[in-house]
Amino acid sequence: MKTIEVENVSRIFRISSEKEILALDDVSLHVKEGEVFGLLGPNGAGKTTLIKILATLLLPSKGRAFVAGHDVVKEPAKVRRVINLVSGGETPGYGSITTRENLWFFSQLYGLPKGESMKRIAKLSEDFALQEYLNTRTHKLSTGYRQRLNLARGLINDPKVLFLDEPTLGLDVITAKRIREIVRNRVKNGSGNSILITTHYMVEADQICDRIAIIDRGRIIALGTPAELKKMVSKQTIVSIETQPIDGGMDFISSIAGVNGYSQTDEPSIGRIKLKVVLNEEGALQNVIQAVSARGRIFEITKSEPTLEDVYIALVGKGFE
Amino acid sequence: MSSLHEFQVNVRVAIARARVRIKGTIQDPAWMIAEMIIPMFSIGGFILLYRALGAPASYSGFVIVGGAMIAFWTNMLWGMAAQFYWEKEVGNLEIYFVAPISRMAILLGMALGSVVTMVLRVFGIVFFGILLFNVSLNIADPIALAIIFALTLASLYSLGMVFSSLYLLWGREAWKLNELLVEPTYFLSGFFFQIRGNAAVPLALQFASSFIPMTFGLDGLRKVLVLGQGLQSVLLEVSVLAAFSLALFVAAHYVLAYMENLAKKEGRLTLRWQ
């Protein structure tokens, strides 16, 4: 059963009388019950715009979208009864009241009776390790704990459909891992819950998503399970090259015959650049090595297994910027 | 969800929002002191001026009433109308708009919370007015006082709900409207002197002041709180304030829905930069 359906949705933002931005361009997808569906793409790709349309915060310029069978434009009240939204990096709530009082307040937005509300607060505070801060005013909490509170808030109404917009943004490794576990646990054992998550962390998407849509400049350029997506580059060769910084940048790599695309990670602390190059044919590797070594020293070359990042590079020709 | 359940949820939301505001205020007692003491300077200035000019003693009472009610006007503008802007800045607005509740319930909660804290300020100002300037009040009909006071606040906060919809669309730009409404309203509503029926005030200004609910609220409160008059003498004020309250509350419902839709269409509901 489909809990989210998006049919040919486009969204245009009018910046001025002469300038418009096409944030979503004819997007269609669906999310099944019990599924964690990932929207993967760089900043400005349109991920948040789509989530805001589905969460009834924004109207589409074109197309239709349904959540739990309800039209997000025509029946927003019905949609709101079954959803919640968590935007990562946000720390909403009121600093002058305690963690418990904040969670209680947010539970009231969904009409939870006191007993039920307290039960959920106890459970969520355990899940997010907030117990010892329940009676602390939230302006005294660290940013990480306020983000945990925000995530707990997003689950206070036990939503059938949860929208997570970059939920682990800025979180420490342990908390991020815990959140991924909670996300996975919400959909398992036939709970009927679904989660739509946006992220630009490839590993995160790979770990927790059942299916992923890769989105770039408002368009879905690939959609499938992580394994299916990686299969798209299984015939291609992926090599990692560590080199010294090269004057004039690395754009020359794109023009080498047989190169599909590349991404670059700067490592200034060790004075190196890590390149990931996707090759259409293994024979092109020799050309890449020659071109790079002519410009700077190569420290290491390794062949790697395909990742979602490689899929993105193969499709777009470059990594996330 | 039945209509009754929906209504119950919205009432709980309003109470919960009011509770948050009251708790927040109580935990900051310095704010309460500043709210009670600082207004006494302008109030004191007018009282001393009236006394120096030999004005009737009731004028000092008028100033106390006006000084106390200013709190509600500024609170309506900055603590309620502008509240959606602040909520947007801290990320709460999205949460409210994703929840299956009436936006009016949130605003009502803010109003209720404000009224409780503002009433404390009013008592403080009246207390210090009596203590420092020996101002005497004359309450002959407490019921009339309660009715006028409740209707003044109802009309005022309904107006705040209408203004809050502007913040949904214009964000910080709507501040200019607030700034525009502070000093002219102090003047036109007659916070420190009576406007309606005052021969010194041109008729055009008296007419213009009739469009501000606060003018009638202040007139009514002065009659029942300072001049010792009863309900019969404030029937006009009661009627006008009741009409203002009803019309503005209904208008707020439609204007909020319209502005929300417009904001969703233009993508302004969740953008922070505006």
PDB file of C-alpha atoms in Angstrom, chain B residues 50 59 184 186-210 215 219 222:
ATOM      1  CA  TYR B  50      -2.402  68.024  35.333  1.00  0.00           C
ATOM      2  CA  TYR B  59      -7.671  63.457  35.459  1.00  0.00           C
ATOM      3  CA  PRO B 184      -0.486  57.465  16.746  1.00  0.00           C
ATOM      4  CA  TYR B 186      -1.302  56.552  22.049  1.00  0.00           C
ATOM      5  CA  PHE B 187      -2.477  59.907  20.741  1.00  0.00           C
ATOM      6  CA  LEU B 188      -5.730  58.928  19.032  1.00  0.00           C
ATOM      7  CA  SER B 189      -7.015  56.590  21.720  1.00  0.00           C
ATOM      8  CA  GLY B 190      -6.327  59.113  24.428  1.00  0.00           C
ATOM      9  CA  PHE B 191      -4.185  57.052  26.740  1.00  0.00           C
ATOM     10  CA  PHE B 192      -3.302  60.107  28.824  1.00  0.00           C
ATOM     11  CA  PHE B 193      -6.275  62.386  28.076  1.00  0.00           C
ATOM     12  CA  GLN B 194      -9.846  61.928  26.928  1.00  0.00           C
ATOM     13  CA  ILE B 195     -10.483  62.207  23.197  1.00  0.00           C
ATOM     14  CA  ARG B 196     -14.193  61.684  22.651  1.00  0.00           C
ATOM     15  CA  GLY B 197     -16.250  64.586  23.972  1.00  0.00           C
ATOM     16  CA  ASN B 198     -13.162  66.694  24.553  1.00  0.00           C
ATOM     17  CA  ALA B 199     -13.805  70.168  23.064  1.00  0.00           C
ATOM     18  CA  ALA B 200     -10.076  70.721  22.555  1.00  0.00           C
ATOM     19  CA  VAL B 201      -9.837  67.766  20.151  1.00  0.00           C
ATOM     20  CA  PRO B 202     -10.976  68.451  16.542  1.00  0.00           C
ATOM     21  CA  LEU B 203     -14.064  66.476  15.472  1.00  0.00           C
ATOM     22  CA  ALA B 204     -12.152  64.795  12.630  1.00  0.00           C
ATOM     23  CA  LEU B 205      -9.706  63.346  15.146  1.00  0.00           C
ATOM     24  CA  GLN B 206     -12.525  62.235  17.408  1.00  0.00           C
ATOM     25  CA  PHE B 207     -14.096  60.503  14.404  1.00  0.00           C
ATOM     26  CA  ALA B 208     -10.813  58.827  13.469  1.00  0.00           C
ATOM     27  CA  SER B 209     -10.369  57.621  17.032  1.00  0.00           C
ATOM     28  CA  SER B 210     -13.714  55.781  16.791  1.00  0.00           C
ATOM     29  CA  THR B 215     -10.670  54.452  22.530  1.00  0.00           C
ATOM     30  CA  ASP B 219     -13.648  55.778  27.851  1.00  0.00           C
ATOM     31  CA  ARG B 222     -12.581  55.743  33.004  1.00  0.00           C
TER      32      ARG B 222
END
